[in-house]
Coordinates of C-alpha atoms in Angstrom, one line a residue:
Chain A
M1 CA -3.8 -53.0 -14.0
V2 CA -4.2 -49.7 -15.9
T3 CA -3.9 -46.5 -13.9
Q4 CA -6.4 -43.9 -15.0
T5 CA -6.1 -40.1 -14.6
R6 CA -9.2 -38.1 -14.5
N7 CA -9.7 -34.3 -14.5
M8 CA -11.2 -32.8 -11.3
L9 CA -14.0 -30.3 -11.3
L10 CA -13.4 -27.6 -8.7
N11 CA -16.0 -25.1 -7.7
V12 CA -14.5 -21.8 -6.6
G13 CA -17.1 -19.3 -5.2
P14 CA -19.5 -17.7 -5.0
S15 CA -18.5 -17.4 -1.4
H16 CA -14.7 -17.5 -1.6
P17 CA -12.3 -14.9 -0.3
A18 CA -10.5 -14.6 -3.6
M19 CA -13.7 -14.0 -5.6
H20 CA -14.0 -10.2 -4.8
G21 CA -17.7 -10.3 -4.1
V22 CA -19.7 -12.9 -5.8
I23 CA -18.5 -14.9 -8.8
R24 CA -18.4 -18.6 -9.3
L25 CA -15.7 -20.3 -11.3
I26 CA -16.2 -23.9 -12.2
M27 CA -12.7 -25.2 -13.0
E28 CA -11.6 -28.3 -14.7
L29 CA -8.2 -29.2 -13.2
E30 CA -5.6 -31.7 -14.2
G31 CA -3.5 -31.8 -11.1
E32 CA -3.0 -28.1 -10.5
K33 CA -3.2 -27.1 -14.2
I34 CA -6.4 -25.4 -15.3
K35 CA -7.9 -27.2 -18.3
G36 CA -11.2 -25.3 -18.5
V37 CA -13.1 -22.6 -16.8
D38 CA -16.8 -21.8 -16.7
V39 CA -17.5 -18.3 -15.3
E40 CA -20.9 -17.9 -13.7
I41 CA -22.0 -14.4 -12.9
G42 CA -25.3 -12.8 -11.7
Y43 CA -25.1 -13.2 -8.0
L44 CA -25.3 -9.5 -7.4
H45 CA -28.0 -8.8 -10.0
R46 CA -30.2 -6.0 -8.7
A47 CA -32.1 -5.1 -11.8
F48 CA -30.4 -1.7 -12.3
E49 CA -31.8 -1.3 -15.8
K50 CA -35.3 -2.3 -14.9
M51 CA -35.4 0.0 -11.9
C52 CA -34.2 2.9 -13.9
E53 CA -37.3 2.5 -16.1
T54 CA -39.5 3.1 -13.1
V55 CA -38.1 6.3 -11.8
M56 CA -37.4 9.8 -13.3
Y57 CA -34.1 10.6 -14.8
A58 CA -32.7 12.4 -11.8
Q59 CA -33.7 9.6 -9.5
C60 CA -31.4 7.2 -11.4
F61 CA -28.3 8.7 -9.8
P62 CA -28.5 6.7 -6.5
Y63 CA -28.7 3.6 -8.6
T64 CA -25.6 4.5 -10.7
D65 CA -23.6 5.0 -7.4
R66 CA -24.0 1.4 -6.8
L67 CA -22.7 0.2 -10.2
N68 CA -19.0 0.6 -9.7
Y69 CA -18.8 1.1 -5.9
V70 CA -15.1 2.0 -5.9
S71 CA -15.4 4.9 -8.3
P72 CA -19.1 5.9 -8.2
L73 CA -18.4 9.5 -9.3
I74 CA -17.4 8.3 -12.8
N75 CA -20.7 6.4 -13.1
N76 CA -22.6 9.6 -12.0
V77 CA -20.7 11.6 -14.6
G78 CA -21.4 9.0 -17.3
F79 CA -25.1 8.9 -16.7
A80 CA -25.5 12.7 -16.4
M81 CA -23.6 13.3 -19.6
T82 CA -25.7 10.8 -21.5
V83 CA -28.9 12.5 -20.4
E84 CA -27.3 15.9 -21.3
K85 CA -26.5 14.6 -24.7
L86 CA -30.1 13.4 -25.0
L87 CA -31.4 16.8 -24.0
G88 CA -28.7 18.6 -26.1
I89 CA -27.5 20.9 -23.3
D90 CA -24.1 21.9 -22.1
V91 CA -22.8 22.5 -18.6
P92 CA -20.7 25.5 -17.3
E93 CA -16.9 25.4 -17.5
R94 CA -16.5 25.2 -13.7
A95 CA -18.8 22.3 -13.5
K96 CA -16.8 20.5 -16.2
Y97 CA -13.6 21.0 -14.3
I98 CA -15.2 19.8 -11.0
R99 CA -16.5 16.7 -12.8
V100 CA -13.0 15.9 -14.2
I101 CA -11.4 16.5 -10.8
M102 CA -13.8 14.2 -9.1
S103 CA -13.6 11.6 -11.8
E104 CA -9.8 11.5 -11.6
I105 CA -9.9 11.2 -7.8
S106 CA -12.2 8.3 -8.2
R107 CA -10.0 6.7 -10.8
V108 CA -7.1 6.8 -8.4
T109 CA -9.2 5.3 -5.5
D110 CA -10.3 2.5 -7.9
H111 CA -6.7 1.6 -9.0
L112 CA -5.5 1.8 -5.4
T113 CA -8.2 -0.7 -4.3
C114 CA -7.4 -3.0 -7.2
I115 CA -3.7 -3.1 -6.7
G116 CA -4.0 -3.2 -2.9
A117 CA -6.4 -6.1 -3.0
S118 CA -4.6 -8.1 -5.6
A119 CA -1.3 -7.6 -3.7
M120 CA -2.9 -8.7 -0.5
E121 CA -4.1 -11.9 -2.1
L122 CA -0.5 -12.6 -3.0
G123 CA 0.5 -12.2 0.6
A124 CA 1.6 -8.5 0.6
M125 CA -0.7 -7.4 3.5
S126 CA 1.2 -4.2 4.2
V127 CA 0.7 -3.0 0.7
F128 CA -3.0 -3.4 1.1
L129 CA -3.0 -1.3 4.3
Y130 CA -0.8 1.4 2.7
M131 CA -3.1 1.6 -0.4
I132 CA -6.2 1.8 1.8
K133 CA -4.6 4.5 3.8
A134 CA -3.9 6.5 0.5
R135 CA -7.5 5.8 -0.6
E136 CA -8.7 7.2 2.7
Y137 CA -6.9 10.5 2.0
L138 CA -8.8 10.7 -1.3
Y139 CA -12.1 9.7 0.3
E140 CA -11.7 12.6 2.7
L141 CA -11.6 14.9 -0.3
V142 CA -14.6 13.2 -1.8
E143 CA -16.4 13.5 1.5
E144 CA -15.7 17.2 1.8
I145 CA -17.2 18.0 -1.5
T146 CA -20.1 15.5 -1.8
G147 CA -21.0 14.9 1.8
A148 CA -20.6 11.1 1.4
R149 CA -17.9 8.7 0.8
L150 CA -19.4 6.0 -1.3
T151 CA -23.0 6.5 -2.3
I152 CA -22.4 10.1 -3.3
S153 CA -25.1 10.9 -5.9
Y154 CA -23.1 14.1 -6.5
V155 CA -23.5 14.9 -10.2
R156 CA -26.7 16.4 -11.4
I157 CA -28.1 16.6 -14.9
G158 CA -26.9 20.0 -16.1
G159 CA -24.2 20.4 -13.4
V160 CA -23.1 19.2 -10.0
K161 CA -24.7 19.3 -6.6
A162 CA -22.3 21.5 -4.8
D163 CA -19.3 23.8 -5.6
L164 CA -15.8 23.1 -4.2
T165 CA -15.4 24.3 -0.6
A166 CA -13.1 27.1 0.6
G167 CA -9.5 25.9 1.0
F168 CA -10.2 22.7 -1.0
V169 CA -7.4 23.3 -3.4
D170 CA -4.7 23.5 -0.7
K171 CA -6.1 20.4 0.9
A172 CA -6.2 18.6 -2.4
F173 CA -2.6 19.4 -3.1
Q174 CA -1.6 18.2 0.3
K175 CA -3.5 14.9 -0.2
I176 CA -2.0 14.4 -3.6
A177 CA 1.5 14.8 -2.1
D178 CA 0.5 12.2 0.5
V179 CA -0.8 9.8 -2.1
R180 CA 2.4 10.2 -4.1
K181 CA 4.4 9.3 -1.1
V182 CA 2.4 6.1 -0.6
L183 CA 2.8 5.2 -4.3
I184 CA 6.6 5.5 -4.0
E185 CA 6.5 3.3 -0.9
V186 CA 4.3 0.7 -2.7
D187 CA 6.5 0.9 -5.7
E188 CA 9.6 0.0 -3.6
L189 CA 7.7 -2.8 -1.9
L190 CA 6.3 -4.4 -5.0
T191 CA 8.1 -3.6 -8.2
R192 CA 11.4 -5.2 -7.5
N193 CA 9.9 -7.8 -5.1
R194 CA 11.0 -11.2 -6.3
I195 CA 7.9 -13.0 -5.0
F196 CA 5.5 -10.5 -6.4
F197 CA 7.4 -10.2 -9.7
D198 CA 7.5 -14.0 -10.3
R199 CA 3.8 -14.4 -9.5
M200 CA 2.8 -11.7 -11.9
K201 CA 5.2 -11.9 -14.8
G202 CA 3.9 -13.9 -17.7
I203 CA 0.8 -14.9 -15.9
G204 CA -2.7 -14.4 -17.2
T205 CA -1.5 -13.3 -20.6
I206 CA -3.9 -12.1 -23.3
S207 CA -3.0 -10.9 -26.8
A208 CA -4.0 -7.6 -28.2
D209 CA -6.1 -9.3 -30.9
D210 CA -8.0 -11.4 -28.4
A211 CA -8.6 -8.5 -26.1
I212 CA -10.1 -6.5 -29.0
A213 CA -12.1 -9.4 -30.2
Y214 CA -13.6 -9.7 -26.8
G215 CA -14.4 -6.0 -26.6
I216 CA -12.1 -5.4 -23.7
T217 CA -11.2 -1.8 -22.9
G218 CA -9.4 0.1 -20.2
P219 CA -6.2 -0.8 -18.4
F220 CA -6.7 -4.5 -19.4
L221 CA -6.6 -3.6 -23.0
R222 CA -3.8 -1.0 -22.6
S223 CA -1.6 -3.6 -20.9
T224 CA -1.5 -5.4 -24.3
G225 CA -0.1 -2.4 -26.0
V226 CA -3.3 -0.9 -27.5
A227 CA -3.5 2.8 -26.4
Y228 CA -7.2 3.1 -26.5
D229 CA -8.6 5.6 -24.0
V230 CA -11.9 7.3 -24.4
R231 CA -10.4 10.4 -22.9
K232 CA -8.0 10.6 -25.8
A233 CA -10.1 9.0 -28.6
N234 CA -13.4 10.9 -27.9
P235 CA -12.5 13.6 -25.5
Y236 CA -15.4 14.7 -23.3
L237 CA -15.6 17.5 -20.7
I238 CA -12.3 19.3 -20.8
Y239 CA -9.9 16.3 -21.3
D240 CA -8.7 17.8 -24.5
R241 CA -7.2 20.7 -22.6
L242 CA -5.2 18.5 -20.3
D243 CA -1.7 17.2 -20.9
F244 CA -1.6 13.5 -20.0
E245 CA -0.2 10.2 -21.4
V246 CA -1.9 6.9 -21.9
P247 CA 0.4 4.3 -20.4
T248 CA 0.6 1.0 -22.2
G249 CA 2.2 -2.3 -21.6
T250 CA 3.6 -4.8 -24.0
T251 CA 2.8 -8.4 -23.1
G252 CA -0.7 -8.1 -21.5
D253 CA 0.2 -10.1 -18.4
N254 CA -0.6 -9.4 -14.8
L255 CA 2.6 -7.4 -14.3
D256 CA 1.9 -5.1 -17.2
R257 CA -1.6 -4.5 -15.8
Y258 CA 0.0 -3.6 -12.5
F259 CA 2.4 -1.2 -14.2
V260 CA -0.3 0.4 -16.3
R261 CA -2.5 1.0 -13.3
M262 CA 0.4 2.5 -11.3
A263 CA 1.3 4.8 -14.2
E264 CA -2.3 5.8 -14.7
M265 CA -2.6 6.9 -11.1
E266 CA 0.3 9.3 -11.6
Q267 CA -1.3 10.6 -14.8
S268 CA -4.6 11.2 -12.9
L269 CA -2.9 13.1 -10.1
R270 CA -1.2 15.2 -12.8
M271 CA -4.6 15.9 -14.4
I272 CA -6.1 17.0 -11.1
E273 CA -3.2 19.5 -10.6
Q274 CA -3.7 20.9 -14.1
C275 CA -7.4 21.2 -13.5
F276 CA -6.8 23.4 -10.4
Q277 CA -4.6 25.6 -12.5
Q278 CA -7.2 26.0 -15.2
I279 CA -10.5 26.0 -13.4
P280 CA -12.4 29.3 -13.7
D281 CA -13.2 31.1 -10.5
G282 CA -16.4 30.6 -8.7
A283 CA -17.8 32.1 -5.5
V284 CA -15.6 31.7 -2.5
S285 CA -17.0 30.8 0.9
G286 CA -17.0 33.8 3.2
E287 CA -18.0 36.5 0.8
L288 CA -21.6 36.5 2.0
T289 CA -23.4 39.8 1.7
G290 CA -26.6 39.1 3.6
C291 CA -27.3 37.0 6.7
L292 CA -27.3 33.2 7.1
V293 CA -30.8 32.1 7.8
P294 CA -31.8 28.6 8.9
A295 CA -33.9 26.8 6.2
A296 CA -37.0 26.4 8.4
Q297 CA -37.0 30.1 9.3
M298 CA -36.6 31.2 5.7
V299 CA -39.6 29.1 4.7
D300 CA -41.7 30.5 7.6
R301 CA -40.8 34.1 6.6
A302 CA -41.6 33.5 3.0
K303 CA -45.0 32.0 3.9
M304 CA -45.8 35.1 5.9
G305 CA -44.9 37.3 2.9
Q306 CA -41.7 38.8 4.4
T307 CA -39.8 38.3 1.3
E308 CA -38.1 41.7 0.9
D309 CA -35.1 41.0 3.1
L310 CA -34.7 37.5 1.8
I311 CA -33.2 38.6 -1.4
E312 CA -29.8 39.2 0.1
D313 CA -29.9 36.3 2.6
E314 CA -28.5 32.9 2.2
V315 CA -30.1 29.8 3.5
D316 CA -28.3 27.6 6.1
L317 CA -28.8 24.1 4.9
D318 CA -28.4 20.5 6.0
P319 CA -24.8 19.4 5.3
T320 CA -25.9 17.1 2.5
L321 CA -27.3 20.0 0.6
Q322 CA -24.6 22.5 1.2
G323 CA -22.6 24.1 -1.6
G324 CA -25.5 24.6 -4.0
T325 CA -26.9 27.9 -2.6
K326 CA -27.5 30.8 -5.0
R327 CA -24.0 32.2 -4.6
Y328 CA -22.6 29.1 -6.2
H329 CA -25.6 27.9 -8.2
D330 CA -25.0 29.6 -11.6
A331 CA -21.3 28.8 -11.8
I332 CA -21.9 25.0 -11.5
N333 CA -25.3 24.5 -13.1
A334 CA -26.5 25.0 -16.7
D335 CA -29.0 27.9 -17.3
Q336 CA -31.9 25.5 -18.0
K337 CA -34.9 26.0 -15.8
D338 CA -36.5 22.9 -17.2
V339 CA -33.6 20.7 -16.2
V340 CA -31.8 22.1 -13.2
L341 CA -33.3 22.6 -9.8
P342 CA -33.3 26.3 -8.7
A343 CA -31.0 27.5 -5.9
K344 CA -32.5 26.6 -2.5
E345 CA -33.1 30.3 -1.6
N346 CA -35.5 30.5 -4.5
T347 CA -37.3 27.3 -3.5
Y348 CA -37.8 28.4 0.0
G349 CA -38.2 32.1 -0.5
N350 CA -40.4 32.7 -3.6
I351 CA -43.3 31.0 -5.4
E352 CA -41.6 30.9 -8.8
G353 CA -38.7 29.0 -7.4
L354 CA -41.0 26.6 -5.5
M355 CA -43.0 25.9 -8.6
N356 CA -39.9 25.4 -10.6
H357 CA -38.7 22.9 -8.0
F358 CA -41.9 21.0 -7.9
K359 CA -42.2 20.9 -11.7
L360 CA -38.9 19.0 -11.7
V361 CA -39.5 16.6 -8.8
M362 CA -43.1 15.6 -9.3
Y363 CA -44.0 12.4 -11.2
G364 CA -45.6 13.3 -14.6
H365 CA -43.6 16.5 -14.8
G366 CA -39.8 16.3 -14.4
I367 CA -37.1 16.4 -17.0
R368 CA -38.6 15.5 -20.4
P369 CA -36.0 14.8 -23.1
P370 CA -37.2 14.5 -26.7
V371 CA -37.9 11.2 -28.3
G372 CA -34.6 9.6 -29.3
E373 CA -31.8 7.5 -28.3
V374 CA -28.1 8.2 -27.4
Y375 CA -25.0 6.3 -26.4
F376 CA -22.3 8.1 -24.6
P377 CA -19.0 6.5 -23.4
V378 CA -16.8 7.8 -20.7
E379 CA -13.5 6.3 -19.5
G380 CA -14.4 4.4 -16.3
A381 CA -11.6 3.1 -14.1
N382 CA -12.0 -0.3 -15.7
G383 CA -12.6 0.8 -19.3
E384 CA -15.2 2.2 -21.5
L385 CA -18.3 2.9 -19.4
G386 CA -21.1 3.6 -21.8
F387 CA -24.8 4.5 -21.2
Y388 CA -27.4 3.9 -23.8
I389 CA -30.7 5.7 -23.1
V390 CA -33.9 5.5 -25.1
S391 CA -36.4 8.2 -24.4
D392 CA -40.0 8.2 -25.4
G393 CA -40.6 11.9 -24.5
R394 CA -41.9 11.1 -21.0
D395 CA -40.3 11.9 -17.7
L396 CA -39.3 8.2 -17.2
P397 CA -36.5 6.8 -19.3
W398 CA -37.8 4.1 -21.7
R399 CA -34.7 2.1 -21.5
V400 CA -31.4 2.6 -19.7
R401 CA -28.6 0.3 -20.7
V402 CA -25.1 0.4 -19.2
H403 CA -22.2 -1.1 -20.9
P404 CA -20.1 -2.3 -18.0
P405 CA -16.3 -2.4 -18.6
C406 CA -15.9 -5.6 -16.5
F407 CA -18.4 -7.6 -18.5
P408 CA -16.2 -8.3 -21.6
I409 CA -13.2 -8.9 -19.4
M410 CA -15.0 -11.6 -17.4
A411 CA -16.2 -13.1 -20.7
A412 CA -12.5 -13.4 -21.7
L413 CA -11.3 -14.7 -18.3
P414 CA -11.1 -18.3 -19.4
K415 CA -8.7 -17.2 -22.1
C416 CA -6.4 -15.8 -19.5
L417 CA -6.7 -18.7 -17.1
V418 CA -6.7 -21.9 -19.1
G419 CA -3.3 -23.4 -19.3
G420 CA -2.1 -21.8 -16.1
M421 CA -1.8 -23.0 -12.6
M422 CA -4.6 -23.0 -10.1
A423 CA -2.7 -20.8 -7.7
D424 CA -2.2 -18.2 -10.4
M425 CA -5.9 -17.8 -10.8
V426 CA -5.8 -15.5 -7.7
S427 CA -3.4 -13.0 -9.2
T428 CA -5.1 -13.0 -12.6
F429 CA -8.5 -12.6 -11.2
G430 CA -7.2 -9.8 -9.0
S431 CA -5.8 -7.9 -12.0
V432 CA -9.2 -8.0 -13.7
N433 CA -10.5 -5.7 -11.0
M434 CA -13.9 -7.3 -11.2
I435 CA -16.6 -5.1 -9.7
A436 CA -19.7 -7.2 -9.2
G437 CA -21.9 -4.2 -9.0
E438 CA -21.4 -3.1 -12.6
L439 CA -20.9 -6.7 -13.9
D440 CA -24.2 -7.9 -12.7
R441 CA -26.0 -4.6 -12.5
Chain B
M1 CA -4.9 8.4 -35.1
T2 CA -6.7 8.9 -38.4
P3 CA -8.8 12.0 -38.9
N4 CA -12.1 12.1 -37.2
L5 CA -15.6 12.1 -38.7
T6 CA -15.9 15.8 -39.3
T7 CA -12.8 16.2 -41.3
S8 CA -13.5 13.1 -43.4
K9 CA -16.9 14.6 -44.2
E10 CA -15.2 17.7 -45.4
Q11 CA -12.9 15.7 -47.7
G12 CA -15.9 14.1 -49.3
I13 CA -15.3 10.7 -47.8
L14 CA -18.5 8.8 -46.9
T15 CA -19.4 8.4 -43.2
P16 CA -19.9 4.8 -42.0
L17 CA -23.6 5.3 -42.2
Q18 CA -23.5 6.5 -45.8
R19 CA -21.1 3.7 -46.8
V20 CA -23.3 1.0 -45.4
Q21 CA -26.4 2.6 -46.9
E22 CA -24.7 2.7 -50.3
Q23 CA -23.6 -0.9 -50.1
F24 CA -26.9 -2.3 -48.7
S25 CA -29.5 0.2 -50.0
Q26 CA -32.1 -2.6 -50.3
E27 CA -31.7 -3.8 -46.7
V28 CA -31.7 -0.5 -44.9
V29 CA -35.1 0.3 -43.4
E30 CA -34.4 3.6 -41.8
T31 CA -31.5 5.9 -40.8
H32 CA -31.0 8.7 -38.4
A33 CA -28.2 10.6 -36.7
F34 CA -29.9 11.9 -33.6
R35 CA -27.3 14.0 -31.6
G36 CA -24.6 12.7 -33.9
D37 CA -25.1 9.0 -33.2
E38 CA -25.2 7.4 -36.6
T39 CA -27.9 4.7 -36.7
L40 CA -29.1 2.2 -39.3
V41 CA -32.2 0.1 -39.0
I42 CA -31.7 -3.0 -41.2
R43 CA -33.7 -6.0 -42.1
P44 CA -33.0 -9.0 -39.9
G45 CA -32.0 -11.2 -42.8
A46 CA -29.2 -8.9 -43.8
L47 CA -27.6 -8.8 -40.4
L48 CA -24.8 -11.2 -41.0
A49 CA -23.9 -9.7 -44.4
V50 CA -23.9 -6.2 -42.9
A51 CA -21.9 -7.3 -39.9
K52 CA -19.3 -9.0 -42.0
F53 CA -19.0 -5.9 -44.2
L54 CA -18.6 -3.7 -41.2
K55 CA -15.8 -5.9 -39.9
T56 CA -13.9 -6.5 -43.1
A57 CA -14.3 -3.4 -45.2
P58 CA -11.0 -1.5 -44.7
E59 CA -12.6 1.9 -44.8
L60 CA -15.0 0.8 -41.9
D61 CA -12.9 -1.7 -40.0
F62 CA -15.2 -2.0 -37.0
N63 CA -13.0 -4.3 -34.8
F64 CA -15.0 -3.7 -31.6
L65 CA -18.5 -4.9 -31.0
M66 CA -18.7 -2.5 -28.0
D67 CA -22.2 -3.3 -26.9
L68 CA -25.2 -5.4 -27.8
T69 CA -28.6 -5.0 -26.2
A70 CA -32.3 -5.0 -27.0
V71 CA -35.2 -2.6 -26.5
D72 CA -38.8 -3.6 -25.9
Y73 CA -41.2 -1.1 -27.6
L74 CA -44.4 -2.5 -26.2
F75 CA -46.7 0.5 -25.5
F76 CA -43.9 2.8 -26.5
A77 CA -44.7 6.4 -25.6
G78 CA -48.0 5.3 -24.1
G79 CA -49.1 3.7 -27.4
R80 CA -48.9 7.0 -29.4
V81 CA -46.0 5.7 -31.4
Q82 CA -46.7 2.6 -33.3
K83 CA -43.7 0.3 -34.0
E84 CA -44.1 -2.4 -36.6
F85 CA -42.1 -4.9 -34.5
R86 CA -42.0 -5.2 -30.7
F87 CA -38.3 -5.6 -30.2
E88 CA -35.1 -4.1 -31.6
V89 CA -31.7 -5.6 -31.1
V90 CA -29.2 -2.8 -30.8
Y91 CA -25.5 -3.2 -31.8
H92 CA -22.9 -0.6 -31.0
F93 CA -19.7 -0.9 -33.1
Y94 CA -16.5 1.0 -32.7
S95 CA -13.4 1.1 -34.9
L96 CA -10.1 1.6 -33.2
K97 CA -8.3 2.5 -36.4
H98 CA -10.7 5.1 -37.7
N99 CA -12.1 6.1 -34.3
H100 CA -15.7 6.1 -35.5
R101 CA -18.9 4.5 -34.1
L102 CA -22.0 3.1 -35.6
R103 CA -25.2 1.8 -34.2
I104 CA -27.1 -0.9 -36.0
K105 CA -30.7 -1.8 -35.0
V106 CA -32.5 -5.0 -36.1
P107 CA -36.3 -5.1 -35.6
V108 CA -37.5 -8.4 -34.2
D109 CA -41.0 -9.8 -34.2
E110 CA -42.8 -10.6 -31.0
K111 CA -44.0 -14.1 -32.0
D112 CA -40.6 -15.5 -33.1
P113 CA -37.9 -13.3 -31.7
E114 CA -34.8 -14.6 -33.5
V115 CA -31.7 -13.1 -35.1
D116 CA -28.4 -14.5 -36.3
T117 CA -25.6 -14.7 -33.8
L118 CA -22.5 -12.6 -34.3
T119 CA -20.3 -14.8 -32.1
G120 CA -18.5 -16.0 -35.3
L121 CA -17.3 -12.5 -36.0
W122 CA -16.8 -11.0 -32.6
P123 CA -16.4 -13.3 -29.6
S124 CA -17.6 -10.5 -27.4
A125 CA -21.1 -11.2 -28.8
D126 CA -21.2 -14.4 -26.8
W127 CA -22.1 -13.0 -23.4
Y128 CA -24.0 -10.0 -24.7
E129 CA -26.3 -12.3 -26.6
R130 CA -26.8 -14.5 -23.6
E131 CA -27.8 -11.4 -21.7
A132 CA -30.2 -10.3 -24.4
W133 CA -31.7 -13.8 -24.3
D134 CA -31.9 -13.7 -20.5
M135 CA -33.5 -10.3 -20.3
F136 CA -35.6 -10.2 -23.4
G137 CA -36.1 -13.7 -24.6
I138 CA -34.5 -13.1 -28.0
Q139 CA -33.0 -16.2 -29.6
F140 CA -29.7 -15.9 -31.4
K141 CA -29.6 -18.5 -34.1
G142 CA -26.3 -20.4 -34.1
H143 CA -25.1 -19.3 -30.7
P144 CA -23.0 -22.0 -29.1
N145 CA -24.2 -21.7 -25.6
L146 CA -27.4 -19.7 -25.3
K147 CA -28.3 -20.0 -21.6
R148 CA -29.2 -17.5 -19.0
I149 CA -26.4 -15.4 -17.6
L150 CA -27.6 -13.0 -14.9
M151 CA -30.7 -14.9 -13.8
Y152 CA -30.9 -18.5 -12.6
E153 CA -32.0 -21.3 -14.9
E154 CA -35.4 -21.8 -13.0
F155 CA -36.4 -18.1 -13.6
Q156 CA -39.7 -17.8 -15.4
G157 CA -40.1 -15.1 -18.1
H158 CA -37.7 -12.4 -19.2
A159 CA -37.2 -9.6 -16.7
L160 CA -36.6 -6.5 -19.0
R161 CA -39.7 -7.1 -21.1
K162 CA -42.2 -4.3 -20.5
D163 CA -44.9 -6.8 -19.6
Y164 CA -42.8 -8.2 -16.8
P165 CA -43.8 -6.2 -13.6
F166 CA -40.8 -4.6 -12.0
N167 CA -42.0 -5.6 -8.5
K168 CA -42.7 -9.3 -9.3
R169 CA -40.8 -11.6 -7.0
Q170 CA -39.4 -15.0 -8.0
P171 CA -37.1 -16.1 -5.3
L172 CA -35.5 -19.5 -5.5
I173 CA -36.3 -19.9 -1.8
G174 CA -38.7 -18.1 0.5
P175 CA -42.2 -16.6 -0.2
Q176 CA -43.5 -17.0 -3.7
N177 CA -46.2 -14.8 -5.3

């Protein structure tokens, strides 16, 4: 009698706790060894690119929030800067610094989530809780500025929605210190942890040549020793004025990716601190000269023609609109009336501001870039996040394409997995930091 | 890092766009550098030769195929701008060594949308080309595994084409329209 061995096909996902959302891996196993992997994506496809073609430029921001939902601010910045490149406009210094501060906060939240989740999948539950605690500190900062935690839609074409609040700098320094404490704790828990070390070292290895051939960017590429970072290679905003390093690994395994992410978080925190030292002054809350008038009252007074005393007054707004009133407006928005919404006092208090507002929000009017096409990359938390926009001169984009950093990594996933053990799939997949929102769009 | 584009221009070295144009003057249909993005529109037949040149020429050395997508120009600008071909396949290249970028566009006919695959030169083209096939119905000649990637196999049509209504529903289960 002849014994026969056959490979087994195992279907992992789309509903599997280790699949971070919705991915299906069809694995060919010989015992517990992985012989082949077929990656199936698309379960979270929401037609981002198609929907962007149906709305005006400014209305795309809520969609971009939902691309990478652990660092939505970077997506906002990327999209806004692509449209600004298309329009050929620049934003004020203060807005640039605010964008960098918010992007770096988001990068830290993203890395915290990634390391926390992948450590949890290896059994280190307390690390996950510590990381989520640290992420919470940063989300509180994000919430204070943007009014939301996740679907923030904070960046505007030509600027940002709101200025920093009074006392934000002190709060931010406090939170950064708190996050650093957590990072030290986590470092003690994980870096010399035998179980964690053994399960990460030499697992999921990819060579630098393969990573480049597959178009991989971000921490995944840097873990192989290639120091490519958009913030260094093509500096945008004010990254060229900041002093930071690009941490790299050597072997391109899971452990290196963990080290790269840990080091990057420290660099991001450093960058935020430098930004606070360099940022030009804006208006400070509390230096109000006129009275604070509720929005409805201001509109009523303006309708009745009592506009003389409105010039000094400031409007009291709904919390989601705060921070963009006329005191702050000019420091954080470009001086482009055909792109940037006027300060709310002008919209409510005079006809020119109202017309300007409506010219920008009505279909058939809106922001109208010239005919052309641009590609603009920013460094997302997972790698190069590029937007490619084609304009036909109308108020709706003709084509919006996003280059998602996860996509090439997922294409190369079989390269990392094949030859390894089934149980190691969990740690490798965790280190990819797959975000289904940007992968499937 | 090697000097960036502006300094190389000053030294009289050709930019990637000029270098390709010099090498393939017969195949280049159009060039532009709108907002500094160097772009070449080339004949479909020359794609493989140009791509190979981009990858192997030491002064270009485009080792990254950063992005690959397509654009549908049906009724572009409300019909005011006439394009000879309906689709354009758009390639974004990046060179790690020289830190420069280049965009290559290949016009594709509506009747027989087909271009050569670049999977032999850059493995990253694999999934990007599958996505372009899925969303635009563009065939990539020689692709090893050209099947849908974001949509399901039973999906009818190609969702990012301009004649596909954005609100059309095609659920696998549930109400059909």
